[in-house]
Coordinates of C-alpha atoms and ligand atoms in Angstrom, one line a residue:
X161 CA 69.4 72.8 -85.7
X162 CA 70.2 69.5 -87.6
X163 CA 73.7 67.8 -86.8
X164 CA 75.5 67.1 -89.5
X165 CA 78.5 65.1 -90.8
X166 CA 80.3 66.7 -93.1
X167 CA 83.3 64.8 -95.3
X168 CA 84.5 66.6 -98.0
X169 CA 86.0 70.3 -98.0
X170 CA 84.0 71.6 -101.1
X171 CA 80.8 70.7 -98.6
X172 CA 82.2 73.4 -96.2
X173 CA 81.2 76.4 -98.3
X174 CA 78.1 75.0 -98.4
X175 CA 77.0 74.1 -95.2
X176 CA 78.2 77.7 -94.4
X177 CA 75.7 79.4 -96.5
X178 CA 72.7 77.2 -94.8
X179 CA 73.7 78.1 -90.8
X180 CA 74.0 82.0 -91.1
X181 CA 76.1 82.2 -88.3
X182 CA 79.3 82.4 -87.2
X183 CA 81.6 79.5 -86.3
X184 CA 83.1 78.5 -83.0
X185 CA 85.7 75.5 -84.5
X186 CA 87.5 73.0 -82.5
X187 CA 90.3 70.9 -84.1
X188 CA 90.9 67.4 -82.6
X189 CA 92.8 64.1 -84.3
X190 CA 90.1 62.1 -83.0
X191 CA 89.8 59.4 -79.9
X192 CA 88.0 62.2 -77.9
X193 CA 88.6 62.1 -73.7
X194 CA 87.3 64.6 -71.2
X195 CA 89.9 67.4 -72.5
X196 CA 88.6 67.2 -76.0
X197 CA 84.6 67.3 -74.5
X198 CA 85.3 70.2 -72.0
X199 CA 86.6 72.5 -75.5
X200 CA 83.4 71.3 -76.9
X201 CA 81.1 72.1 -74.2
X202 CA 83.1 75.4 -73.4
X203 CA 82.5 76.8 -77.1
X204 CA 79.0 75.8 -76.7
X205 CA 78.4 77.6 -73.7
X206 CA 80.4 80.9 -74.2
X207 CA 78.2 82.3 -77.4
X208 CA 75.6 81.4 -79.8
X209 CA 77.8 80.3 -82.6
X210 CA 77.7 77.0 -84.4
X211 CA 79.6 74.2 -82.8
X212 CA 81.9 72.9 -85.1
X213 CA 84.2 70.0 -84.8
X214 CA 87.1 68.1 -86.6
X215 CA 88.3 64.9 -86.6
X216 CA 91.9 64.3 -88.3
X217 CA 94.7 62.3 -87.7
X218 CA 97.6 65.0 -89.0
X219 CA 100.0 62.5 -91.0
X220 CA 102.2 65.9 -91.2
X221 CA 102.6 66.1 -87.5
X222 CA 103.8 62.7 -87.1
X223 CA 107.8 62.6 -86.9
X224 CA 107.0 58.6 -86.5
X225 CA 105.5 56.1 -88.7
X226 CA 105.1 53.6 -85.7
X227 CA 103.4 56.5 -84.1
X228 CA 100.8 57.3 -86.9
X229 CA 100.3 54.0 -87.6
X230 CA 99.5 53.5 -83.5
X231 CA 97.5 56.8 -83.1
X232 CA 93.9 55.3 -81.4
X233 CA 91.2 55.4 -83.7
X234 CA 87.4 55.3 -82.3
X235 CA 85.7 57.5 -84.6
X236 CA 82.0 55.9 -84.0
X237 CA 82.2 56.6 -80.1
X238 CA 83.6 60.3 -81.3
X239 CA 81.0 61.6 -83.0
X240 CA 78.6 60.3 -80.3
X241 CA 80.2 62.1 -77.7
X242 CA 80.2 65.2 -79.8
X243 CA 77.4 65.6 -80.6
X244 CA 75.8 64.5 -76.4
X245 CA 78.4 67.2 -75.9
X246 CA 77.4 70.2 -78.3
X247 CA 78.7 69.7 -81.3
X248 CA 76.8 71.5 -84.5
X249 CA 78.5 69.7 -87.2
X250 CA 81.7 67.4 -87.6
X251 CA 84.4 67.3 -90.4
X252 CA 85.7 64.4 -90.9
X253 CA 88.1 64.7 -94.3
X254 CA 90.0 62.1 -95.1
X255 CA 94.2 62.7 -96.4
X256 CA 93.4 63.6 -99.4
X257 CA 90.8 66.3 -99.2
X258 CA 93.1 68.1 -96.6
X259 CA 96.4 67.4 -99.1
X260 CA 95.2 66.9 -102.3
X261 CA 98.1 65.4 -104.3
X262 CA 99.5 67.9 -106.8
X263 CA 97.7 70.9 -105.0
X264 CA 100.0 73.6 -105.2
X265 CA 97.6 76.3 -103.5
X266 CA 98.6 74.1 -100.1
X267 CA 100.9 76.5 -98.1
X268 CA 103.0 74.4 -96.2
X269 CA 104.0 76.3 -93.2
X270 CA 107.0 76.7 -90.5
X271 CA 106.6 77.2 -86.6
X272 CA 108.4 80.3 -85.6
X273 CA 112.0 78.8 -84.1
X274 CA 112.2 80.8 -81.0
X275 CA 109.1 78.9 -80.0
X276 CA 109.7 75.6 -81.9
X277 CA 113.0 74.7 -81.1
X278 CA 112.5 74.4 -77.5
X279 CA 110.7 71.4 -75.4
X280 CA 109.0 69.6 -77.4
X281 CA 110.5 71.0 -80.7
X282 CA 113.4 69.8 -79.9
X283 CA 112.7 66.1 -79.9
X284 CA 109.8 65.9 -82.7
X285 CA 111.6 67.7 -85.7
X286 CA 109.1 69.1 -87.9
X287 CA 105.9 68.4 -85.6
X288 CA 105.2 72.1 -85.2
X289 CA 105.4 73.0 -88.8
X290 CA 102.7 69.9 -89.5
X291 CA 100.3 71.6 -87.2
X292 CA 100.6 74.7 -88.2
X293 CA 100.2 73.4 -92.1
X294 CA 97.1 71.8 -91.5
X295 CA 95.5 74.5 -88.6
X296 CA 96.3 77.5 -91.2
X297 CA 94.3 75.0 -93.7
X298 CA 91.2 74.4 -91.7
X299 CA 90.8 78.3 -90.7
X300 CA 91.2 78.8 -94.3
X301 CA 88.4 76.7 -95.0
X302 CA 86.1 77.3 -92.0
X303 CA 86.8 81.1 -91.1
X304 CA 85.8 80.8 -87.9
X305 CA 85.2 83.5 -85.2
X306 CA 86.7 81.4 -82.5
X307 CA 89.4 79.0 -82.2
X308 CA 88.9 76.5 -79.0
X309 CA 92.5 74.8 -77.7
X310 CA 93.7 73.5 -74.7
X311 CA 96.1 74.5 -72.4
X312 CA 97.4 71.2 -72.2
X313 CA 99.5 71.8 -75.4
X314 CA 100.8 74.8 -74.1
X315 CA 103.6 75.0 -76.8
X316 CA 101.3 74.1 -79.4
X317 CA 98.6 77.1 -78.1
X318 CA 101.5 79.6 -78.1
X319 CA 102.5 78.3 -81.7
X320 CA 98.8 78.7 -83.3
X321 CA 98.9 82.1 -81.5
X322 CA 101.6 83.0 -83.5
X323 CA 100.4 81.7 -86.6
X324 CA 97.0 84.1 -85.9
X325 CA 99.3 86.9 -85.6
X326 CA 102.2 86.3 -88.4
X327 CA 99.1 85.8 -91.0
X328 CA 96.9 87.9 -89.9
X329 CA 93.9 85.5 -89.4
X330 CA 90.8 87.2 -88.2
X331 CA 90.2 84.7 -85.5
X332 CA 90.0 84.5 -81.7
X333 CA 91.8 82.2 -79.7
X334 CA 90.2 80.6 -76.8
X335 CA 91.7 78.1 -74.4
X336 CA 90.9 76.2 -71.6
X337 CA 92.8 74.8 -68.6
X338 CA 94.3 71.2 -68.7
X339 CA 92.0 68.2 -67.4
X340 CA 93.1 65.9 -65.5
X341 CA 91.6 62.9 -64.9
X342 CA 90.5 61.3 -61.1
X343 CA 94.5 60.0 -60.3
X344 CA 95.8 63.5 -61.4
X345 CA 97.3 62.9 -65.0
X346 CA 96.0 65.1 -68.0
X347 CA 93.1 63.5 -70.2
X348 CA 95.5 62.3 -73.5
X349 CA 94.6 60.6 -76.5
X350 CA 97.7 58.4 -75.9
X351 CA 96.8 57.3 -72.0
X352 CA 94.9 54.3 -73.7
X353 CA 98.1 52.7 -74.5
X354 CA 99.8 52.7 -70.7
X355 CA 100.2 49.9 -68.7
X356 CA 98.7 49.9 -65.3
X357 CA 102.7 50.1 -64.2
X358 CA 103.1 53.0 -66.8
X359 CA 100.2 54.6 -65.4
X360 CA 101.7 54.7 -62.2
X361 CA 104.6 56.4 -63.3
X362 CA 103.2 59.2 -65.1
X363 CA 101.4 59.6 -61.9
X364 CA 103.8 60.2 -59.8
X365 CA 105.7 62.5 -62.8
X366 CA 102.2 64.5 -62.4
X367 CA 102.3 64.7 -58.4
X368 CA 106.0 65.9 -58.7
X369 CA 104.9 68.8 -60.5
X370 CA 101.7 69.9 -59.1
X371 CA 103.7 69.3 -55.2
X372 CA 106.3 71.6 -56.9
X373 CA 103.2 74.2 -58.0
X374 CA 102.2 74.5 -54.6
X375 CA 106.0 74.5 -53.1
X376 CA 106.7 77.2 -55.3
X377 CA 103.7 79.5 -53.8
X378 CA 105.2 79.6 -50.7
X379 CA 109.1 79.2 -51.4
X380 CA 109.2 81.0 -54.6
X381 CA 111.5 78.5 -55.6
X382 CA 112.2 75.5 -57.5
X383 CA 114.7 72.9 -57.7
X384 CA 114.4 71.4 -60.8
X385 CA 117.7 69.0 -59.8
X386 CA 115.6 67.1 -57.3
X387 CA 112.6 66.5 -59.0
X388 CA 114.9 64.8 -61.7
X389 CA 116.8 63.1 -59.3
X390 CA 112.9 61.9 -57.6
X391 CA 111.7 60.7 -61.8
X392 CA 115.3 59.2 -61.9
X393 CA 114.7 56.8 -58.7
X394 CA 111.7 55.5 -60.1
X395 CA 113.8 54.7 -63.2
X396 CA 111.6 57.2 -65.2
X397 CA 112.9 58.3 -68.5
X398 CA 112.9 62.6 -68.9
X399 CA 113.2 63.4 -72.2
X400 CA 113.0 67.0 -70.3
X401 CA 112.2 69.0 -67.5
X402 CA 112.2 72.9 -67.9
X403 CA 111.8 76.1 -66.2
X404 CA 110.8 78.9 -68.5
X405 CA 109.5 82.2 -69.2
X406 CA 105.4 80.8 -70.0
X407 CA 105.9 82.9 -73.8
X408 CA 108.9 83.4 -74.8
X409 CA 109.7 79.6 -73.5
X410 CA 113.2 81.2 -72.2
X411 CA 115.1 80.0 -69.3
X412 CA 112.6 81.6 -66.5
X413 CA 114.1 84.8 -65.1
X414 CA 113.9 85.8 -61.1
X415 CA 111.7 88.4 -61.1
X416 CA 108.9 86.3 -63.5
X417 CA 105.4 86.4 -61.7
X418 CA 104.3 83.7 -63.5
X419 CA 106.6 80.9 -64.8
X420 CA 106.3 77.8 -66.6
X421 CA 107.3 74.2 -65.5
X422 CA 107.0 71.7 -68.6
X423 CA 108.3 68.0 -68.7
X424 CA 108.2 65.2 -71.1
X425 CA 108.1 61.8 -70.4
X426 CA 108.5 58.3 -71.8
X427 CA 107.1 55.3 -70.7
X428 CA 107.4 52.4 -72.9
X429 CA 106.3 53.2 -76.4
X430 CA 104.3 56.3 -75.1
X431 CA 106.1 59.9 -74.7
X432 CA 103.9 62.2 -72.4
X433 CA 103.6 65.8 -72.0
X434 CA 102.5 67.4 -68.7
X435 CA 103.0 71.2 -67.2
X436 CA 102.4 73.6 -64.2
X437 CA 102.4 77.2 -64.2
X438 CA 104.4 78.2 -60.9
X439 CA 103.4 81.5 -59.5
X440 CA 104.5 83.7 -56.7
X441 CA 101.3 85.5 -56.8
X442 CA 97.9 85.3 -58.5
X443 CA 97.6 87.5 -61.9
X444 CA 97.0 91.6 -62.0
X445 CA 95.6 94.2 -63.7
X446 CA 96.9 97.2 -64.4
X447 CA 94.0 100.3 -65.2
X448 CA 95.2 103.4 -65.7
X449 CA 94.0 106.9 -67.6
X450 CA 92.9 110.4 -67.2
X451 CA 89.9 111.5 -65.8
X452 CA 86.5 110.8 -67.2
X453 CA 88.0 107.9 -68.9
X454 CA 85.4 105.4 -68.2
X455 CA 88.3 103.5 -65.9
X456 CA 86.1 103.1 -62.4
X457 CA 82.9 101.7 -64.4
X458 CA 85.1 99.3 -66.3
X459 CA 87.4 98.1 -63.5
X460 CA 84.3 97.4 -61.7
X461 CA 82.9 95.6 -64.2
X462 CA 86.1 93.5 -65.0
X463 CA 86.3 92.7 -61.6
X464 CA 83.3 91.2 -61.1
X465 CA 83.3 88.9 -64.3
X466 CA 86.9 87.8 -63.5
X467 CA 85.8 87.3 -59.9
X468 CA 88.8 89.6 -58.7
X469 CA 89.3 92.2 -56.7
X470 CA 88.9 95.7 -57.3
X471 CA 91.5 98.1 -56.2
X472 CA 89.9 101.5 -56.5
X473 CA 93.5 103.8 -55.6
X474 CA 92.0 107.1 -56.6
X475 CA 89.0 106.4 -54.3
X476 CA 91.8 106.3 -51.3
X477 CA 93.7 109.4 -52.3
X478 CA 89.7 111.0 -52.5
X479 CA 89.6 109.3 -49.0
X480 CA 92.7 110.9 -47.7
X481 CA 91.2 114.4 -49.0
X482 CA 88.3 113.6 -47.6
X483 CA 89.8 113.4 -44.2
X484 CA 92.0 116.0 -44.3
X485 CA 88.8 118.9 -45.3
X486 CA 86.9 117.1 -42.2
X487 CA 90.0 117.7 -39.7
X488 CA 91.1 120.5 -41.3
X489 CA 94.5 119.3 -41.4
X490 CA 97.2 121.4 -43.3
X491 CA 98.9 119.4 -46.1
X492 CA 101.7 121.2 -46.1
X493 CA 102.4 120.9 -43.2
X494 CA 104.5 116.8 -42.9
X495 CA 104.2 116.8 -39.5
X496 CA 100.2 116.7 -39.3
X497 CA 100.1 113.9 -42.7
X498 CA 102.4 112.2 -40.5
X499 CA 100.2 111.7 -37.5
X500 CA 97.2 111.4 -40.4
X501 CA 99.1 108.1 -41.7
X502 CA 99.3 106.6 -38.6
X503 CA 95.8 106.7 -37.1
X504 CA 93.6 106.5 -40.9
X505 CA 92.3 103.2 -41.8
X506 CA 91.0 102.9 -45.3
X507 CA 89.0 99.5 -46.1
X508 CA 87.1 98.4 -48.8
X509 CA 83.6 96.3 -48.1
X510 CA 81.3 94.8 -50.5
X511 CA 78.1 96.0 -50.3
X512 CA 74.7 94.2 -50.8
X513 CA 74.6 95.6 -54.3
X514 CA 78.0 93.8 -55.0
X515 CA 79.5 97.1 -55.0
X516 CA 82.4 98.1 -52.9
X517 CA 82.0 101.0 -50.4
X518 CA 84.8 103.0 -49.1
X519 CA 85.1 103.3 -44.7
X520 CA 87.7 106.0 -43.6
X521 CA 88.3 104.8 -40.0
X522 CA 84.5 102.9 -40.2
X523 CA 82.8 105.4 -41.8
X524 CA 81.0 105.0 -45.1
X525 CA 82.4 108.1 -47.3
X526 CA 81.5 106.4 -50.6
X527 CA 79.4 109.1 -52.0
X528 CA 80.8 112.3 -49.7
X529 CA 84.3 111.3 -51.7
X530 CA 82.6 111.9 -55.2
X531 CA 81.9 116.0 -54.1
X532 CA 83.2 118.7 -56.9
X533 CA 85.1 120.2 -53.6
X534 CA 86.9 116.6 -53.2
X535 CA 87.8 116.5 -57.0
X536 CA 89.1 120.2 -56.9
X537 CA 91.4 119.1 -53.8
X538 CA 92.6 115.4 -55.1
X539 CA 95.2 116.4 -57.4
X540 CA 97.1 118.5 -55.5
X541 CA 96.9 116.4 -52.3
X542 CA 97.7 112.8 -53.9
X543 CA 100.8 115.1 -55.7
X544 CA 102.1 115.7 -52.2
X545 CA 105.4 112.8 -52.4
X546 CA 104.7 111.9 -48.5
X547 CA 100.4 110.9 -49.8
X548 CA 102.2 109.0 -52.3
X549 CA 104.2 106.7 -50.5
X550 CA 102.2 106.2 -47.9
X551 CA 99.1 104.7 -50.2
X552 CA 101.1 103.1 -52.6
X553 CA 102.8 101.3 -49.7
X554 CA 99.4 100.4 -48.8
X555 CA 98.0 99.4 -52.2
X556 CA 100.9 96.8 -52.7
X557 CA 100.2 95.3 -49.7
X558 CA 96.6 94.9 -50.9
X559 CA 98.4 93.3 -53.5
X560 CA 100.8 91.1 -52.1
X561 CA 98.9 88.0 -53.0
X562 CA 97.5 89.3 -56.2
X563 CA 94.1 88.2 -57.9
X564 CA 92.8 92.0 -58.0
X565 CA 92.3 94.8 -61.0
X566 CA 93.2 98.2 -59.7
X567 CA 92.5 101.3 -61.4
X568 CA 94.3 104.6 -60.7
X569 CA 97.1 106.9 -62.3
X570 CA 100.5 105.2 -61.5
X571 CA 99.8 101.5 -61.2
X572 CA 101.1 100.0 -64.2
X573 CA 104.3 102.6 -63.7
X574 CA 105.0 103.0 -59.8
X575 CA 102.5 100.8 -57.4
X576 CA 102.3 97.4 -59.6
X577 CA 105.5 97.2 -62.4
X578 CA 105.3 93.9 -63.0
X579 CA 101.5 93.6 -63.5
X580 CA 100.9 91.0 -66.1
X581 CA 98.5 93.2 -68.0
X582 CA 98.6 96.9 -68.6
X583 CA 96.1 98.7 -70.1
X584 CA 95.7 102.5 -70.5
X585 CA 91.9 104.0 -71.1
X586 CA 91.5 106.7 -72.5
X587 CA 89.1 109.3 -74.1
X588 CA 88.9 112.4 -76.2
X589 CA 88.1 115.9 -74.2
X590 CA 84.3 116.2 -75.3
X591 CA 83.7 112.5 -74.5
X592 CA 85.1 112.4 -71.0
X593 CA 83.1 115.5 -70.3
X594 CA 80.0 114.1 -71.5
X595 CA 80.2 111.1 -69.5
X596 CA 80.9 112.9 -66.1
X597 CA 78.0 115.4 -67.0
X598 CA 75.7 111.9 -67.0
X599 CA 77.2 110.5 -64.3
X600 CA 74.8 109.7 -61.3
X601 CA 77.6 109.1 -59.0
X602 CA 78.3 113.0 -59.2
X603 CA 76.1 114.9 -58.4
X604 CA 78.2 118.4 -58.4
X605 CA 79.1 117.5 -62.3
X606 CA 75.5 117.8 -63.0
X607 CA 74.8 120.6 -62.4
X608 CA 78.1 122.1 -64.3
X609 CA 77.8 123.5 -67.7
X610 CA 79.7 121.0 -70.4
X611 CA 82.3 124.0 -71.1
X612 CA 83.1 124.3 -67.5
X613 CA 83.3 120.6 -67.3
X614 CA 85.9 120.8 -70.0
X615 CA 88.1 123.3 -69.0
X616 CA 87.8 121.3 -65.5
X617 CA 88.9 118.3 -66.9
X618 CA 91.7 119.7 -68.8
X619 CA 93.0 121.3 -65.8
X620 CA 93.0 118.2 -64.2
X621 CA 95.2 116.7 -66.8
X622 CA 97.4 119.1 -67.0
X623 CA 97.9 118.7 -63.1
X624 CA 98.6 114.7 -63.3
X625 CA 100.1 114.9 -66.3
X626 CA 103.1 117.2 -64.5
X627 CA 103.2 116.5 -61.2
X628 CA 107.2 115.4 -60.5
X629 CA 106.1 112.5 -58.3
X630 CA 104.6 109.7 -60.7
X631 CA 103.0 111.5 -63.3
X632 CA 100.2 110.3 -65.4
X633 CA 101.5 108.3 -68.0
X634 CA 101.5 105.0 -70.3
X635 CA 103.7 102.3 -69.0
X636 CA 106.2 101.6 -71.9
X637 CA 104.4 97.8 -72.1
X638 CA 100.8 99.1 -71.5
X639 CA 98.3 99.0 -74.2
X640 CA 96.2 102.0 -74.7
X641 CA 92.4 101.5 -75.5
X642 CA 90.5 104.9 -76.7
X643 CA 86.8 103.9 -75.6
X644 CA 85.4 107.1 -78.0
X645 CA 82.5 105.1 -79.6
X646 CA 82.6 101.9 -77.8
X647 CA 79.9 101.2 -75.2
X648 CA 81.2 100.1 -71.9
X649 CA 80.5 96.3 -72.3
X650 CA 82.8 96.3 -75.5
X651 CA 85.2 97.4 -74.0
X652 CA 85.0 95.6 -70.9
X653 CA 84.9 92.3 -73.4
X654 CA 88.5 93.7 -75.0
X655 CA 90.3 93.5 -71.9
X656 CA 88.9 90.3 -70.8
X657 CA 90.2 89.2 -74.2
X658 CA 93.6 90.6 -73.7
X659 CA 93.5 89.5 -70.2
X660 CA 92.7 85.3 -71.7
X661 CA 95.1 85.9 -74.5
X662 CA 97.7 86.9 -71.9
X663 CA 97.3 85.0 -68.4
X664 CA 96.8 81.5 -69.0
X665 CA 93.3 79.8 -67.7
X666 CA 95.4 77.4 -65.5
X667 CA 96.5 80.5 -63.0
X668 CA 92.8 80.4 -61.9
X669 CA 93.3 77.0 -60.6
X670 CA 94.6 76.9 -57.2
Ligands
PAF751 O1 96.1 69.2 -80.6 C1 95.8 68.4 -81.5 O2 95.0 67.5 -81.4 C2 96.3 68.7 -82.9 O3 97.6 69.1 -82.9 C3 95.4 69.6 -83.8 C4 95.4 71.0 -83.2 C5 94.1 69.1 -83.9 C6 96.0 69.8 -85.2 O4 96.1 68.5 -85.8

């Protein structure tokens, strides 16, 4: 495909008609580091979209002439690296193609307050609006399918995301995690104009708060006093240093997983922005739904693109029952689940097809578990309050650390509350019945006529559904997916879109 250059906004629609495809789009104000080329070469390497980038210097977002007037400007050297980096096309407008003087189709926006008037809203009065102005204008224009930002303006990201939201813009978000650069300070258009001395300062505000990331993993706590007082000594100036909730940028509360530490900085004439997400444990995912609902083929699935692990529960209650037909054991009877819970040993192993088998006490029971007579027993025995506590006391230690989807009936209500993202799968009747009649793993649903399957299936419901001791149902904060007519992948690609728009890429770095 031919690069181009494009410079005025009427070119836009035309340019359009000639790539026939869709766009990814990445804003930038120009003088283009490693942060800016990572975006670019992310877009280009998620999807076959065209690559396209803009260069403006924002006078709305500029609560300082000095600052405007300072901005660095190397716009030769930018579209080099664009393009070396997989840019499509640039857009370069100029002030008055963006604003046209007496334009009054311009919709000059405001940033939402709950998210504006904290960090650096507070300081830059009006900055938020200015970006949402001219972001709204630019999606307006381009209509992208993807939006690429970084991390690094966490405020800002959250900001645009509400922007999507509040005006219904049919784009995706997409963001990547802050780059820093070799000495541990984030890649910013605005580093070019520190002093070696300056630079060492914003260093050591950077080492403050990745030391206190990694403090905070073991402690679970942070002193935000003593960092200040360590900034102060070195004669830095704060403008601030805060501990808050990573979206509703609210003071942090104690049971927050994930919480966010953000500072500003000024030294000299530069101010500069740096943050760490603090977190007592690494991100989870929450699966839950009836039977037949496509959960186990999905977790798996997500589990393996998000390179975390999977947490099969009901594959440990079909283990328990497993055990318990083998040695004959009377459920009813607490005594004998007792002495059952103290000698069984459920483990999970990858296999050499990347799959995970399931050992009761080292032996492989992966497909015995998947027999009709185990699914006509599973219900009633994983209803049994003692079967409960016992595995979900053994799930959330599985979980302690975090870094896992698990699938099952009660996890987003009983075995992992505070998991950061909750989905509920669902199906209609006929569909869930279909798919366990084509299922390979089960062999017994074969061979059952699609009526029986049914009425099995309802049953099955029915039993979860009622039980007293956590009952199948949606977690108040879960969102429910009905996979009727979607193939697997598509919806395996929504939650992993739900799971980006929610859990910021930076967790993933440890
Ligand atoms: O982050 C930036 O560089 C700017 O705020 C943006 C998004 C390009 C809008 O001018």
């Amino acid at each position: 495909m031919k690069k181009v250059i494009i410079r005025k906004t009427e070119e836009i629609e035309n340019w359009k008609r000639n790539i026939n495809s869709e766009i990814n789009f990445i804003p930038t104000m120009g003088n283009l580091h490693n942060g800016h080329l990572k975006l670019i070469s992310t877009a280009k390497n998620d999807n076959s979209n065209v690559n396209l980038v803009s260069i403006f210097i924002n006078p709305l977002q500029f609560d300082n002439k000095l600052d405007l007037e300072n901005y660095p400007k190397t716009i030769d050297n930018d579209i080099k690296i664009s393009f070396l980096n997989g840019a499509d096309a640039i857009f370069i407008p100029s002030n008055e193609d963006i604003y046209p003087p007496n334009n009054k189709n311009i919709k000059f926006l405001k940033a939402p307050i709950e998210l504006s008037s904290a960090l650096c809203g507070l300081n830059r009065i009006g900055h938020f609006d200015g970006v949402c102005t001219v972001v709204y204008r630019f999606l307006n224009l381009i209509k992208p399918k993807n939006l690429y930002l970084g991390e690094k303006d966490w405020q800002q990201l959250l900001i645009l995301k509400n922007l999507v939201l509040r005006e219904k813009l049919n784009v995706a978000i997409k963001s990547i995690p802050t780059q820093r650069d070799f000495d541990g300070i984030p890649f910013s258009s605005r580093n070019v104009h520190l002093s070696k001395n300056e630079r060492q300062l914003i260093r050591f505000f950077s080492s403050e708060l990745l030391k206190a990331k990694k403090n905070f993993q073991q402690d679970k706590k942070i002193n935000l006093n003593e960092i200040i007082k360590k900034l102060s000594a070195k004669k830095i100036s704060i403008e601030y240093l805060e501990h808050l909730h990573p979206y509703t940028l609210q003071k942090a509360r104690l049971h927050d997983n994930i919480s966010l530490l953000a500072g500003a900085i000024r030294c000299g004439e530069t101010r500069l922005i740096d943050h760490v997400f603090l977190m007592k444990r690494s991100p989870i995912i929450a699966i839950d739904g009836p039977a037949g609902s496509g959960k186990s083929t999905v977790t798996k699935l997500i589990a393996k693109k998000l390179k975390l692990l999977y947490l099969d529960t009901g594959a440990m209650y079909r283990a328990l029952s497993w055990l318990m037909i083998k040695e004959n054991i009377d459920y009813k009877k607490e005594k004998k689940l007792q002495n059952i819970f103290k000698d069984i040993s459920i483990v999970f192993k990858t296999n050499t097809n990347s799959y995970q088998d399931v050992y009761v006490n080292n032996y492989c029971v992966t497909e015995e578990i998947r027999s009709q007579k185990i699914s006509s027993i599973v219900s009633k025995i994983s209803s049994i309050k003692e079967v409960r506590k016992f595995l979900v006391e053994e799930q959330r230690k599985i979980g302690e650390s975090g870094g896992l989807v698990a699938e099952g009936r009660d996890i987003g209500t009983t075995v992992f509350p505070h998991a950061e993202l909750k989905i509920f799968l669902t199906a209609s009747i006929d569909e869930r019945a279909k798919r366990r009649k084509s299922d390979k793993n089960s062999k017994d649903s074969q061979e059952i006529d699609l009526h029986k399957l049914k009425e099995l299936i309802k049953k099955r419901d029915f039993e979860d559904s009622n039980r007293e001791i956590s009952p199948l149902i949606k977690a108040n904060d879960a969102i429910e997916i009905i996979t009727d007519g979607y193939t697997i992948n598509e919806v395996v690609d929504k939650i992993i879109d739900l799971y980006n728009e929610k859990i910021p890429k930076e967790t993933e770095i440890k």
